[in-house]
Coordinates of C-alpha atoms in Angstrom, one line a residue:
M1 CA 0.2 -0.1 0.0
G2 CA 1.4 3.4 -0.9
N3 CA 1.0 7.1 0.3
L4 CA -1.9 9.4 -0.4
W5 CA -1.5 11.6 -3.4
I6 CA -3.8 14.7 -4.1
G7 CA -4.2 17.3 -6.7
P8 CA -5.0 17.9 -10.3
A9 CA -3.7 15.4 -13.1
G10 CA -0.1 15.8 -13.6
S11 CA 0.3 17.8 -10.3
M12 CA -0.7 15.5 -7.7
Y13 CA 1.4 15.7 -4.7
E14 CA 2.6 12.7 -2.3
I15 CA 1.5 13.2 1.3
D16 CA 3.8 10.7 3.1
Q17 CA 2.4 11.3 6.7
A18 CA -0.3 9.2 7.7
A19 CA -3.6 11.1 8.7
K20 CA -4.8 10.8 12.1
S21 CA -8.3 10.5 11.0
F22 CA -9.4 9.1 7.4
D23 CA -13.1 8.5 6.7
R24 CA -13.8 7.3 3.2
S25 CA -17.4 6.3 3.7
A26 CA -19.7 6.8 0.6
D27 CA -23.0 8.8 0.6
L28 CA -25.7 6.3 -0.2
G29 CA -28.3 8.7 -0.5
V30 CA -30.6 6.4 1.3
S31 CA -34.1 7.7 2.6
E32 CA -36.8 5.9 4.5
F33 CA -40.5 6.5 4.7
K34 CA -42.7 4.7 7.2
S35 CA -46.3 4.2 6.6
L36 CA -49.1 4.5 9.1
G37 CA -49.2 0.6 9.0
G38 CA -45.6 0.4 9.9
R39 CA -44.4 -0.6 6.5
V40 CA -41.0 0.9 5.4
T41 CA -40.2 2.1 1.8
V42 CA -36.6 2.9 1.0
T43 CA -35.4 5.2 -1.8
R44 CA -31.7 5.6 -2.7
N45 CA -29.5 7.3 -5.2
L46 CA -28.7 5.2 -8.4
A47 CA -25.1 5.6 -7.6
P48 CA -23.4 6.4 -4.0
V49 CA -21.4 9.5 -3.9
R50 CA -17.8 9.2 -2.8
R51 CA -16.9 11.4 0.2
L52 CA -13.4 11.7 2.0
K53 CA -12.6 13.4 5.3
L54 CA -8.9 13.6 6.1
A55 CA -7.1 15.3 9.1
W56 CA -3.3 15.6 9.9
D57 CA -1.6 16.7 13.0
L58 CA 1.6 18.8 12.6
L59 CA 2.2 18.6 8.9
P60 CA 5.5 19.9 7.6
P61 CA 5.3 23.2 5.8
A62 CA 5.7 21.9 2.3
Q63 CA 2.8 19.5 2.5
A64 CA 0.6 21.9 4.4
R65 CA 1.2 24.5 1.6
V66 CA 0.0 22.0 -0.9
L67 CA -3.3 21.3 0.7
D68 CA -4.0 25.0 1.4
R69 CA -3.5 25.8 -2.2
I70 CA -5.9 22.9 -3.4
A71 CA -8.5 24.1 -0.9
R72 CA -8.3 27.8 -1.8
R73 CA -8.2 26.8 -5.6
I74 CA -5.1 29.0 -6.0
D75 CA -4.0 26.8 -9.0
G76 CA -7.6 26.8 -10.7
P77 CA -11.0 25.4 -10.1
G78 CA -10.3 21.8 -10.3
P79 CA -11.2 19.0 -10.5
V80 CA -8.8 17.4 -7.8
Y81 CA -8.1 13.6 -7.8
V82 CA -7.1 11.6 -4.8
V83 CA -5.2 8.5 -4.8
D84 CA -6.6 6.7 -1.7
P85 CA -4.1 4.2 -0.3
A86 CA -6.8 2.1 0.8
A87 CA -8.1 1.5 -2.6
G88 CA -6.7 -1.3 -4.5
N89 CA -8.1 -0.8 -7.9
V90 CA -8.8 2.6 -9.6
L91 CA -11.0 0.8 -12.2
V92 CA -14.7 1.4 -11.5
P93 CA -16.5 -1.5 -10.2
G94 CA -18.3 -2.6 -13.4
Q95 CA -15.1 -2.1 -15.4
A96 CA -13.2 -4.3 -13.0
A97 CA -16.0 -7.0 -13.2
G98 CA -16.1 -6.7 -17.1
T99 CA -19.7 -5.5 -16.8
G100 CA -21.7 -2.3 -17.8
S101 CA -25.0 -0.9 -18.8
I102 CA -27.0 -3.4 -21.0
G103 CA -26.9 -2.2 -24.5
A104 CA -25.1 1.2 -23.8
N105 CA -22.4 2.5 -25.8
G106 CA -21.9 5.3 -23.5
I107 CA -19.1 5.5 -20.8
T108 CA -20.7 3.0 -18.4
G109 CA -21.2 0.4 -21.1
L110 CA -19.1 -0.5 -24.0
A111 CA -16.9 2.7 -24.0
Q112 CA -15.2 1.6 -20.9
W113 CA -12.8 -0.2 -23.2
F114 CA -11.4 0.6 -26.6
K115 CA -9.1 -1.5 -29.0
S116 CA -5.5 0.0 -29.3
S117 CA -4.7 -1.8 -32.3
T118 CA -5.8 -1.9 -35.9
T119 CA -7.4 -5.5 -35.3
G120 CA -9.7 -6.8 -32.7
S121 CA -13.0 -5.6 -31.0
V122 CA -14.9 -4.9 -27.7
T123 CA -18.5 -6.2 -27.7
E124 CA -21.2 -6.9 -25.4
S125 CA -22.0 -10.6 -24.8
T126 CA -25.0 -12.0 -26.7
T127 CA -25.7 -14.5 -24.3
V128 CA -25.2 -12.7 -21.1
P129 CA -26.3 -9.0 -21.8
G130 CA -24.4 -6.5 -19.7
T131 CA -20.9 -8.4 -19.7
F132 CA -18.2 -7.4 -22.3
L133 CA -15.7 -9.5 -24.3
F134 CA -12.5 -8.7 -26.3
T135 CA -12.2 -10.5 -29.4
A136 CA -8.6 -10.9 -30.6
V137 CA -8.4 -11.5 -34.4
D138 CA -4.7 -12.4 -34.4
A139 CA -1.5 -11.9 -32.2
T140 CA -1.5 -8.2 -32.8
S141 CA -4.9 -7.2 -31.2
A142 CA -4.8 -5.2 -28.1
L143 CA -7.3 -3.3 -25.9
A144 CA -7.0 -0.4 -23.4
W145 CA -9.0 0.8 -20.4
R146 CA -10.5 4.1 -20.2
C147 CA -11.0 6.1 -17.1
I148 CA -14.6 6.6 -16.3
G149 CA -13.8 9.9 -14.1
T150 CA -12.3 11.7 -17.0
G151 CA -13.8 10.0 -20.2
G152 CA -10.2 9.3 -21.3
N153 CA -7.0 8.6 -19.7
F154 CA -6.1 8.0 -16.0
P155 CA -4.6 11.0 -14.1
V156 CA -1.3 10.5 -12.8
S157 CA 1.7 12.5 -11.7
P158 CA 5.5 12.0 -12.2
G159 CA 7.0 9.7 -9.6
L160 CA 3.7 7.8 -8.7
P161 CA 4.1 3.9 -8.9
V162 CA 1.5 2.3 -11.0
S163 CA 0.6 -1.4 -11.6
F164 CA -1.7 -3.1 -14.0
R165 CA -2.9 -6.8 -14.1
A166 CA -4.7 -8.1 -17.2
P167 CA -8.4 -9.8 -16.8
T168 CA -8.4 -13.3 -15.5
A169 CA -9.2 -14.9 -19.0
I170 CA -6.4 -12.9 -20.7
A171 CA -4.0 -13.5 -17.9
A172 CA -4.3 -17.2 -18.1
L173 CA -2.8 -17.2 -21.6
A174 CA 0.9 -18.1 -22.0
T175 CA 1.1 -15.3 -24.9
V176 CA -0.3 -12.5 -22.9
G177 CA 1.5 -9.1 -22.8
V178 CA 0.5 -6.0 -20.7
G179 CA 1.6 -2.3 -20.8
I180 CA 1.0 1.1 -19.3
D181 CA 1.1 4.1 -21.9
Y182 CA 2.1 7.6 -20.4
K183 CA 0.7 10.8 -21.9
K184 CA 1.3 14.5 -21.4
A185 CA -1.4 16.7 -20.2
D186 CA -2.5 17.3 -23.9
G187 CA -2.6 13.6 -24.6
T188 CA 0.7 13.6 -26.3
Y189 CA 2.2 10.1 -26.1
I190 CA 5.6 9.7 -23.9
S191 CA 6.5 6.2 -23.4
T192 CA 5.3 2.7 -22.3
T193 CA 6.1 0.4 -19.5
S194 CA 5.6 -3.1 -20.9
A195 CA 5.9 -6.6 -19.9
T196 CA 5.5 -10.3 -21.1
G197 CA 2.9 -11.9 -18.8
A198 CA -0.3 -10.8 -16.9
L199 CA 1.5 -8.1 -14.7
V200 CA 3.3 -4.8 -15.4
T201 CA 4.6 -2.3 -12.7
G202 CA 6.3 1.0 -13.4
T203 CA 6.8 4.7 -12.2
V204 CA 5.2 7.6 -14.0
P205 CA 8.0 9.6 -15.9
A206 CA 8.5 13.1 -15.8
T207 CA 6.0 15.4 -17.6
A208 CA 3.3 12.8 -17.7
A209 CA -0.2 13.7 -16.5
Y210 CA -2.1 10.6 -17.7
A211 CA -1.6 7.0 -18.0
T212 CA -3.5 4.1 -20.0
P213 CA -3.3 0.4 -19.2
T214 CA -3.3 -2.0 -22.1
A215 CA -3.3 -5.9 -22.6
K216 CA -2.5 -7.9 -25.7
P217 CA -4.0 -11.5 -25.5
G218 CA -1.3 -12.6 -28.2
T219 CA -3.6 -15.4 -29.3
A220 CA -6.9 -15.1 -31.3
G221 CA -10.1 -15.6 -29.5
S222 CA -12.8 -14.0 -27.3
Y223 CA -12.1 -13.2 -23.8
S224 CA -13.9 -12.1 -20.7
L225 CA -12.9 -8.7 -19.4
A226 CA -13.5 -9.5 -15.7
G227 CA -10.7 -9.4 -13.1
A228 CA -8.6 -6.7 -14.4
C229 CA -6.8 -4.4 -11.8
F230 CA -5.1 -1.0 -12.1
T231 CA -3.3 0.0 -8.9
Y232 CA -1.5 3.2 -7.8
G233 CA 1.3 2.9 -5.0
G234 CA 1.2 -1.0 -5.1
T235 CA 1.1 -4.1 -6.8
A236 CA -2.0 -5.1 -8.9
E237 CA -3.7 -8.2 -7.6
S238 CA -6.5 -10.4 -9.2
G239 CA -10.0 -10.3 -7.9
V240 CA -9.9 -6.7 -6.4
P241 CA -13.1 -4.8 -6.6
G242 CA -13.0 -1.6 -8.4
D243 CA -13.0 1.7 -6.3
G244 CA -12.8 4.1 -9.2
L245 CA -11.0 7.4 -9.3
P246 CA -13.5 10.1 -9.4
P247 CA -13.0 13.9 -9.7
M248 CA -13.4 15.6 -6.5
S249 CA -13.9 19.0 -5.0
V250 CA -13.1 20.4 -1.6
T251 CA -16.1 21.2 0.5
G252 CA -14.5 21.9 3.8
Y253 CA -11.2 22.9 5.2
N254 CA -9.5 23.9 8.5
D255 CA -5.9 25.1 9.0
S256 CA -4.5 25.5 12.5
P257 CA -1.0 26.6 13.4
G258 CA 0.8 24.0 15.3
R259 CA 3.1 23.9 18.0
P260 CA 5.8 24.3 17.3
L261 CA 5.6 26.4 14.2
P262 CA 6.0 26.3 11.2
Y263 CA 3.9 22.8 11.4
R264 CA 0.2 23.1 10.7
S265 CA -2.7 20.8 11.6
I266 CA -5.1 20.5 8.5
S267 CA -8.3 18.9 7.9
I268 CA -9.9 18.8 4.4
D269 CA -13.3 17.3 3.1
L270 CA -13.8 16.2 -0.4
V271 CA -16.9 14.9 -2.4
E272 CA -17.2 13.1 -5.7
V273 CA -18.5 15.6 -8.4
S274 CA -19.4 15.7 -12.0
S275 CA -17.7 19.1 -12.5
A276 CA -15.4 21.0 -10.1
A277 CA -15.6 24.4 -12.1
G278 CA -16.9 27.5 -10.7

């Protein structure tokens, strides 16, 4: 398990001091209505909203200044990304399980993946709607994972350790190869960390702001996309549920000078958002 990283894509800063309190409970949006007859009806949000509450005692000045700049939006309106050290997979739950919206071509369905080669295709299963497959036509067919929080690549920062493991069905192949592509803030390709086998681990290079995990079965056939794992700060493992990497915005902030100065005690609250502008 790694440290917490926080900030915009390409400029996330590592906080290596453990927080004295760390609440990552999701807001389920559940409401109860009790009838006169005693029966209870429950309503809830379709998708729980992620909330984070973090607090540190006696942070060094450099780390305190980073959190202060983020909270006061000195470097722009956002959004902010938080690499949660308790999260073992930054793919969203459906993406990690190889599932999505039935019949959907949107970001929660088929578009969670895309082919990264001239051959091959990602399709929805005709026998089990809502599950997705990659069909490799030949040894060159490859696919990539799209970040749901950005609609494109996964936000990273130079120096951040990253690790990717291929879906279970592809990982079982003797011919499998995996990689992590690094890109600048404008999407320009920089380099790739690649490996033969199901697992690849690397460190984000200088000037990189985004990353994209890829897999190449190396053998023609149709393969389930369940079991993939993309991890920040550790080694990707099979069977880890997806936590996602949603854009977030600061909703609360406290900054108290510590004793001795220049240390500061900081607390910060964040919530998952669809937009952090304004």
